[in-house]
Coordinates of C-alpha atoms and ligand atoms in Angstrom, one line a residue:
M1 CA 0.0 0.0 0.0
G2 CA 3.0 2.2 0.4
R3 CA 1.6 4.0 3.4
M4 CA 3.7 2.4 6.1
S5 CA 5.7 5.6 6.7
E6 CA 2.6 7.6 7.7
G7 CA 1.5 8.2 11.2
F8 CA -1.2 6.2 13.0
E9 CA -3.8 8.9 12.9
T10 CA -3.2 9.5 9.1
L11 CA -3.5 5.8 8.4
A12 CA -6.7 5.5 10.5
I13 CA -8.3 8.3 8.5
H14 CA -7.0 7.7 5.0
A15 CA -5.8 4.1 4.5
G16 CA -8.2 2.3 2.2
Q17 CA -10.4 5.4 2.1
E18 CA -9.5 7.2 -1.0
A19 CA -12.3 9.5 -2.3
D20 CA -15.0 7.6 -4.2
P21 CA -13.8 7.5 -7.8
Q22 CA -17.4 7.9 -9.1
T23 CA -18.6 10.8 -7.0
G24 CA -15.6 12.2 -5.1
A25 CA -17.3 11.3 -1.8
V26 CA -14.6 11.7 0.9
V27 CA -16.0 8.9 3.0
P28 CA -16.4 5.4 1.6
P29 CA -20.1 5.0 0.8
I30 CA -22.2 2.2 2.3
Y31 CA -22.3 -0.3 -0.6
A32 CA -25.6 -1.9 0.3
V33 CA -25.4 -4.5 -2.4
S34 CA -25.1 -8.2 -2.7
T35 CA -24.1 -8.7 -6.3
Y36 CA -22.3 -6.8 -9.1
K37 CA -23.0 -6.4 -12.8
Q38 CA -20.4 -8.3 -14.9
D39 CA -19.2 -7.0 -18.3
G40 CA -19.6 -10.4 -20.1
V41 CA -19.3 -13.7 -18.4
G42 CA -16.3 -13.6 -16.0
G43 CA -15.7 -9.9 -16.8
L44 CA -15.6 -8.3 -13.3
R45 CA -15.6 -4.5 -13.4
S46 CA -13.7 -3.9 -10.2
G47 CA -12.9 -7.2 -8.7
Y48 CA -16.3 -7.5 -7.0
E49 CA -18.7 -10.2 -7.8
Y50 CA -20.6 -11.1 -4.6
S51 CA -20.6 -9.3 -1.2
R52 CA -19.8 -12.4 0.9
S53 CA -16.5 -12.6 -1.0
A54 CA -15.9 -8.9 -1.0
N55 CA -17.8 -5.6 -0.6
P56 CA -16.2 -2.1 -1.2
T57 CA -17.2 -0.7 2.2
R58 CA -15.8 -3.8 4.0
T59 CA -12.6 -3.6 1.8
A60 CA -12.1 0.0 3.0
L61 CA -12.3 -1.2 6.7
E62 CA -10.1 -4.2 6.0
E63 CA -7.4 -2.1 4.4
A64 CA -7.5 0.5 7.2
M65 CA -7.3 -2.2 9.8
A66 CA -4.3 -3.8 8.0
A67 CA -2.6 -0.4 7.9
V68 CA -3.1 0.6 11.5
E69 CA -1.9 -2.8 12.7
G70 CA 1.0 -2.9 10.2
G71 CA -0.1 -6.2 8.6
A72 CA -0.3 -7.5 5.1
R73 CA -4.0 -8.4 5.2
G74 CA -7.0 -7.3 7.2
L75 CA -10.4 -9.1 7.3
A76 CA -13.6 -7.9 8.9
F77 CA -16.2 -10.2 10.5
A78 CA -19.6 -10.1 11.9
S79 CA -18.2 -10.3 15.5
G80 CA -15.0 -10.8 17.4
L81 CA -16.0 -14.4 18.0
A82 CA -16.7 -15.0 14.3
A83 CA -13.2 -13.8 13.6
E84 CA -11.7 -16.1 16.2
D85 CA -13.7 -19.1 14.9
T86 CA -12.6 -18.4 11.3
L87 CA -9.0 -18.2 12.5
L88 CA -9.1 -21.5 14.4
R89 CA -10.7 -23.3 11.5
T90 CA -8.1 -21.9 9.1
V91 CA -5.0 -22.7 11.2
C92 CA -6.0 -25.8 13.2
K93 CA -7.2 -29.3 12.5
P94 CA -8.5 -32.1 14.8
G95 CA -5.8 -33.3 17.2
D96 CA -4.0 -29.9 17.3
H97 CA -3.4 -28.1 20.5
V98 CA -3.7 -24.4 21.5
I99 CA -2.3 -22.6 24.6
I100 CA -4.8 -20.0 25.8
P101 CA -4.5 -17.5 28.7
N102 CA -5.7 -18.7 32.0
D103 CA -7.8 -15.6 32.3
A104 CA -9.0 -15.3 28.7
Y105 CA -12.2 -13.5 27.9
G106 CA -15.1 -15.9 28.9
G107 CA -16.5 -16.0 25.3
T108 CA -13.1 -17.0 23.9
Y109 CA -12.8 -19.7 26.5
R110 CA -16.3 -20.9 25.7
L111 CA -15.4 -21.1 22.0
F112 CA -12.5 -23.4 22.9
A113 CA -14.2 -25.4 25.6
K114 CA -17.7 -25.8 24.2
V115 CA -17.3 -25.6 20.5
H116 CA -13.9 -26.5 19.2
E117 CA -13.0 -29.2 21.7
R118 CA -15.9 -31.3 20.4
W119 CA -14.2 -31.2 17.0
G120 CA -10.9 -32.5 18.5
L121 CA -9.1 -29.2 19.1
H122 CA -7.3 -29.4 22.5
Y123 CA -6.4 -26.4 24.6
D124 CA -4.7 -25.7 27.9
P125 CA -5.2 -22.5 29.9
V126 CA -1.8 -21.3 31.1
A127 CA -0.5 -18.2 33.0
L128 CA 1.1 -16.5 30.0
D129 CA 3.3 -14.2 32.2
N130 CA 5.1 -17.4 33.4
M131 CA 7.4 -18.4 30.5
N132 CA 8.4 -21.7 32.2
A133 CA 4.7 -22.6 32.4
V134 CA 4.2 -21.8 28.8
G135 CA 7.2 -23.7 27.7
A136 CA 6.0 -26.7 29.8
A137 CA 2.6 -26.6 28.2
I138 CA 3.9 -26.8 24.6
T139 CA 3.4 -30.2 22.9
P140 CA 4.4 -31.3 19.4
K141 CA 0.8 -30.6 18.4
T142 CA 0.8 -27.0 19.6
K143 CA -0.3 -24.8 16.7
I144 CA -1.1 -21.5 18.4
I145 CA -0.1 -19.6 21.5
W146 CA -3.1 -17.4 22.0
V147 CA -2.4 -14.2 23.9
E148 CA -4.6 -11.5 25.4
T149 CA -2.7 -8.6 26.8
P150 CA -4.1 -6.8 28.8
T151 CA -6.5 -9.6 29.7
N152 CA -10.2 -9.3 30.3
P153 CA -11.1 -8.7 33.2
L154 CA -8.0 -9.1 35.3
L155 CA -5.7 -6.8 33.3
G156 CA -2.9 -9.3 33.3
I157 CA 0.1 -8.5 31.0
S158 CA 2.2 -10.9 29.0
D159 CA 5.3 -10.3 26.9
I160 CA 4.4 -10.4 23.3
A161 CA 8.0 -10.4 21.9
A162 CA 9.1 -13.2 24.2
L163 CA 6.0 -15.3 23.5
A164 CA 6.5 -14.8 19.8
E165 CA 10.0 -16.2 20.0
L166 CA 8.8 -19.2 22.0
A167 CA 6.0 -19.9 19.6
H168 CA 8.2 -19.7 16.6
D169 CA 10.9 -21.9 18.2
C170 CA 8.3 -24.7 18.3
G171 CA 6.7 -24.0 14.9
A172 CA 3.5 -22.4 16.4
L173 CA 1.9 -19.1 15.6
L174 CA 1.5 -16.3 18.0
V175 CA -2.1 -14.9 18.0
V176 CA -2.7 -11.7 20.0
D177 CA -6.2 -10.5 20.9
N178 CA -5.5 -6.8 20.8
T179 CA -9.1 -5.7 21.8
F180 CA -8.2 -4.2 25.2
A181 CA -5.2 -2.2 24.0
S182 CA -6.4 -1.3 20.5
P183 CA -3.9 -0.8 17.7
Y184 CA -3.2 2.7 18.9
L185 CA -1.7 1.6 22.2
Q186 CA -0.1 -1.7 21.1
Q187 CA 1.2 -3.1 17.8
P188 CA 1.6 -6.9 18.3
L189 CA 2.7 -7.6 14.7
A190 CA 5.7 -5.4 15.1
L191 CA 6.6 -7.3 18.2
G192 CA 6.6 -10.6 16.3
A193 CA 3.0 -11.8 16.5
D194 CA 1.6 -13.5 13.4
I195 CA -2.1 -12.6 13.7
V196 CA -4.0 -9.9 15.6
V197 CA -7.6 -10.5 16.6
H198 CA -10.1 -7.8 17.4
S199 CA -13.5 -7.5 18.8
T200 CA -14.0 -4.2 16.9
T201 CA -17.2 -3.9 18.9
K202 CA -15.0 -2.3 21.5
Y203 CA -12.4 0.5 21.1
V204 CA -12.1 0.4 17.3
G205 CA -15.9 0.9 16.8
G206 CA -15.8 3.0 20.0
H207 CA -19.5 4.1 20.3
S208 CA -21.3 0.9 21.4
D209 CA -23.4 1.0 18.3
V210 CA -22.0 -2.0 16.3
V211 CA -20.8 -5.5 16.8
G212 CA -17.8 -6.6 14.7
G213 CA -14.5 -8.5 14.6
A214 CA -11.3 -8.3 12.6
L215 CA -8.2 -10.4 11.9
V216 CA -4.9 -8.9 10.6
A217 CA -2.1 -11.2 9.4
R218 CA 1.5 -10.2 9.1
D219 CA 2.2 -12.7 6.3
P220 CA 0.4 -12.3 3.0
E221 CA 0.1 -16.0 2.4
L222 CA -1.5 -16.6 5.8
G223 CA -3.7 -13.6 5.1
E224 CA -4.8 -15.3 1.9
Q225 CA -5.7 -18.5 3.7
L226 CA -7.7 -16.5 6.2
A227 CA -9.5 -14.7 3.4
Y228 CA -10.3 -18.0 1.8
H229 CA -11.9 -19.2 5.0
Q230 CA -13.7 -15.9 5.5
N231 CA -15.4 -16.4 2.2
A232 CA -15.9 -20.2 2.7
M233 CA -17.4 -19.8 6.2
G234 CA -19.2 -16.5 5.5
A235 CA -19.2 -14.7 8.8
V236 CA -18.5 -11.4 7.2
A237 CA -19.2 -7.8 8.4
G238 CA -22.1 -6.3 6.6
P239 CA -21.6 -3.0 4.8
F240 CA -23.3 -0.7 7.3
D241 CA -21.5 -2.4 10.2
A242 CA -18.2 -2.0 8.3
W243 CA -19.0 1.7 7.7
L244 CA -19.8 2.4 11.4
T245 CA -16.6 0.6 12.5
L246 CA -14.5 2.6 10.0
R247 CA -16.0 5.8 11.2
G248 CA -15.0 4.8 14.7
L249 CA -11.5 3.9 13.7
K250 CA -10.9 7.4 12.4
T251 CA -11.0 8.9 15.9
L252 CA -9.4 6.0 17.8
A253 CA -6.2 7.8 18.6
V254 CA -7.9 10.9 20.2
R255 CA -10.4 8.7 22.0
M256 CA -7.7 6.4 23.5
E257 CA -5.7 9.4 24.8
R258 CA -8.8 10.6 26.7
H259 CA -9.7 7.0 27.9
C260 CA -6.2 6.8 29.3
D261 CA -6.3 10.2 31.0
N262 CA -9.6 9.4 32.6
A263 CA -8.6 5.9 33.7
E264 CA -5.5 7.3 35.4
R265 CA -7.7 9.6 37.5
V266 CA -10.1 6.8 38.3
V267 CA -7.2 4.6 39.5
D268 CA -6.0 7.4 41.8
L269 CA -9.5 7.6 43.3
L270 CA -9.8 3.9 43.8
L271 CA -6.3 3.5 45.3
A272 CA -7.2 6.1 48.0
H273 CA -10.6 4.5 48.8
P274 CA -10.9 2.4 52.0
K275 CA -13.4 0.0 50.5
V276 CA -11.1 -1.0 47.6
I277 CA -8.7 -3.8 48.5
S278 CA -6.8 -3.9 45.2
V279 CA -6.7 -2.1 41.9
L280 CA -5.8 -3.9 38.7
Y281 CA -4.3 -1.5 36.2
P282 CA -1.1 -2.1 34.2
G283 CA -0.2 1.6 34.5
M284 CA 0.5 1.3 38.2
P285 CA 4.2 0.7 39.0
E286 CA 3.1 -2.0 41.5
H287 CA 1.3 -4.0 38.8
P288 CA 3.3 -7.2 38.2
G289 CA 3.2 -6.6 34.4
H290 CA 4.0 -2.9 34.5
E291 CA 7.5 -3.2 33.1
V292 CA 6.4 -5.3 30.2
A293 CA 3.4 -3.1 29.6
A294 CA 5.5 0.0 29.6
K295 CA 7.8 -1.7 27.0
Q296 CA 5.1 -2.8 24.6
M297 CA 2.2 -0.3 25.1
R298 CA 2.1 3.4 24.3
R299 CA -0.1 4.0 27.4
F300 CA -2.1 1.7 29.6
G301 CA -5.7 1.9 28.4
G302 CA -9.1 2.7 29.6
M303 CA -10.0 -0.6 31.4
V304 CA -9.7 -0.7 35.2
S305 CA -10.7 -3.5 37.5
F306 CA -10.8 -3.5 41.3
R307 CA -11.7 -5.8 44.2
V308 CA -13.7 -4.6 47.1
A309 CA -14.0 -5.4 50.8
G310 CA -17.4 -7.0 51.5
G311 CA -17.1 -9.7 48.8
E312 CA -19.5 -10.4 46.0
A313 CA -22.5 -8.8 47.6
E314 CA -20.8 -5.5 47.9
A315 CA -19.3 -5.7 44.4
V316 CA -22.8 -6.3 43.0
E317 CA -24.2 -3.4 45.0
I318 CA -21.5 -1.0 43.8
C319 CA -22.5 -1.9 40.2
N320 CA -26.1 -1.4 41.0
R321 CA -25.5 2.0 42.7
A322 CA -23.5 3.5 39.8
K323 CA -25.4 6.0 37.7
L324 CA -23.2 7.7 35.1
F325 CA -21.2 4.5 34.8
T326 CA -23.9 2.5 33.0
L327 CA -24.4 -1.1 34.2
G328 CA -23.7 -3.1 31.1
E329 CA -21.5 -5.6 29.4
S330 CA -19.0 -4.7 26.6
L331 CA -16.4 -2.0 26.8
G332 CA -14.4 0.5 24.8
G333 CA -17.2 3.0 24.0
V334 CA -17.2 6.7 24.7
E335 CA -19.6 6.1 27.6
S336 CA -18.4 4.7 30.9
L337 CA -19.6 1.2 31.8
I338 CA -19.5 -0.8 35.0
E339 CA -20.1 -4.5 35.4
H340 CA -19.7 -7.5 37.7
P341 CA -17.6 -10.0 35.6
G342 CA -18.4 -13.0 37.7
R343 CA -22.1 -12.7 37.1
M344 CA -22.0 -11.0 33.7
T345 CA -19.3 -11.1 31.0
H346 CA -17.5 -14.0 32.6
A347 CA -20.4 -16.1 33.9
S348 CA -19.6 -18.6 31.2
A349 CA -16.3 -19.3 32.9
A350 CA -18.0 -20.2 36.3
G351 CA -16.7 -23.5 37.7
S352 CA -13.8 -23.5 35.2
P353 CA -10.1 -22.7 35.8
L354 CA -10.9 -19.3 34.4
E355 CA -13.5 -18.4 37.0
V356 CA -13.0 -14.8 38.2
P357 CA -13.2 -13.5 41.8
G358 CA -16.7 -12.6 43.1
D359 CA -15.5 -9.4 44.6
L360 CA -14.3 -8.0 41.3
V361 CA -15.7 -5.0 39.5
R362 CA -14.7 -4.0 36.0
L363 CA -14.9 -0.5 34.6
S364 CA -14.7 0.6 31.0
V365 CA -13.7 4.3 31.7
G366 CA -15.2 6.5 29.0
I367 CA -14.4 9.9 27.8
E368 CA -17.0 12.0 29.8
T369 CA -15.9 14.9 32.0
V370 CA -13.6 13.1 34.5
D371 CA -14.9 15.0 37.6
D372 CA -18.4 13.6 36.8
L373 CA -17.0 10.1 36.6
L374 CA -15.1 10.5 39.9
A375 CA -18.3 11.8 41.6
D376 CA -20.3 8.9 40.4
L377 CA -17.7 6.3 41.6
T378 CA -17.5 8.1 45.0
Q379 CA -21.3 7.8 45.5
A380 CA -21.4 4.2 44.2
L381 CA -18.6 3.2 46.6
S382 CA -20.2 4.9 49.6
Ligands
PLP401 C1 -11.0 -9.5 24.6 C2 -12.2 -9.9 23.8 N1 -12.0 -10.7 22.8 C3 -13.0 -11.1 22.0 C4 -14.3 -10.7 22.3 C5 -15.4 -11.2 21.5 O1 -15.9 -10.2 20.6 P1 -17.4 -10.1 20.1 O2 -18.3 -9.8 21.3 O3 -17.4 -8.9 19.2 O4 -17.8 -11.3 19.4 C6 -14.5 -9.9 23.4 C7 -15.9 -9.4 23.7 O5 -16.2 -9.0 24.8 C8 -13.4 -9.4 24.2 O6 -13.6 -8.7 25.3

């Protein structure tokens, strides 16, 4: 694409988004179309024949995602889990083995435990910040080391460059779910990862108005295999969803800066509060992953989790008392959200090795006026 020397914000706004050749529209139109007129049998006008295979609005998003992650190929899906499923079916076959984080997102864990294991794909949850444990879990059948960093909801950090080296030494791929950091804060492909996964529902979309997923591959050949499966399996992003996601991507950098500013203020408040027994945020020097996070992230993100005195009942009450922090699942939108992972986003991990503590509260710190956010948290904690 020849755009690699441009800055992040420029790529997010322009890559794959040249003015429409027909009308000059500066934003890619929503191509609400399923099929394309051919100039004679097999004579495609512009490479488009059917919108499951490719659609111009989706192409714009896919090229922009590839550019901001620094990859060879981007692909947009109907959801983050659809992207993950397509990736697993492209890379793995029955009998293969995947190492996953021992505090992976509950839906990712469920995809492995309840869907792919039935088809013979084995997995082991491992603490990815412990390189010895990761090394010990590798088998001759290991195809993927699957990383989330920071993790959802415990904000654990793992070393992408070190894990990439380990994966490659044993012939496996390193996959990084970059949803929590976003491409603005962290660039896994530059650190050696092979594929980046996104729930674009979160920071990339950024406005809680669209569900979507993306894959970005470093290597063009792997990108091609993923694209083949995207078409063969069909879990593509529709044109309106692709358009909304692309609109979100344009402002990702400025939003992330404000998310980080506000999260830092929230962390300060929580650290000083007597009801809070621990704060989980990789920006804190005491966080066990702080050094690695500082090495591989631009800043530390907008997600903050904390544990409270009074156990699960109090954690639930804090969530119920919050007003400006909307009680809801998901994250990464401009509005602040609060949730109880044990009973909400991570309920599917109950009773598994990935079960989360009952006294945990998770915040997605939005970009509202920070003093209003602090006032709401103060009343919710009181
Ligand atoms: C880290 C992470 N990965 C993947 C997903 C799945 O994405 P989606 O909900 O878009 O399918 C989520 C959703 O919460 C997530 O938080």
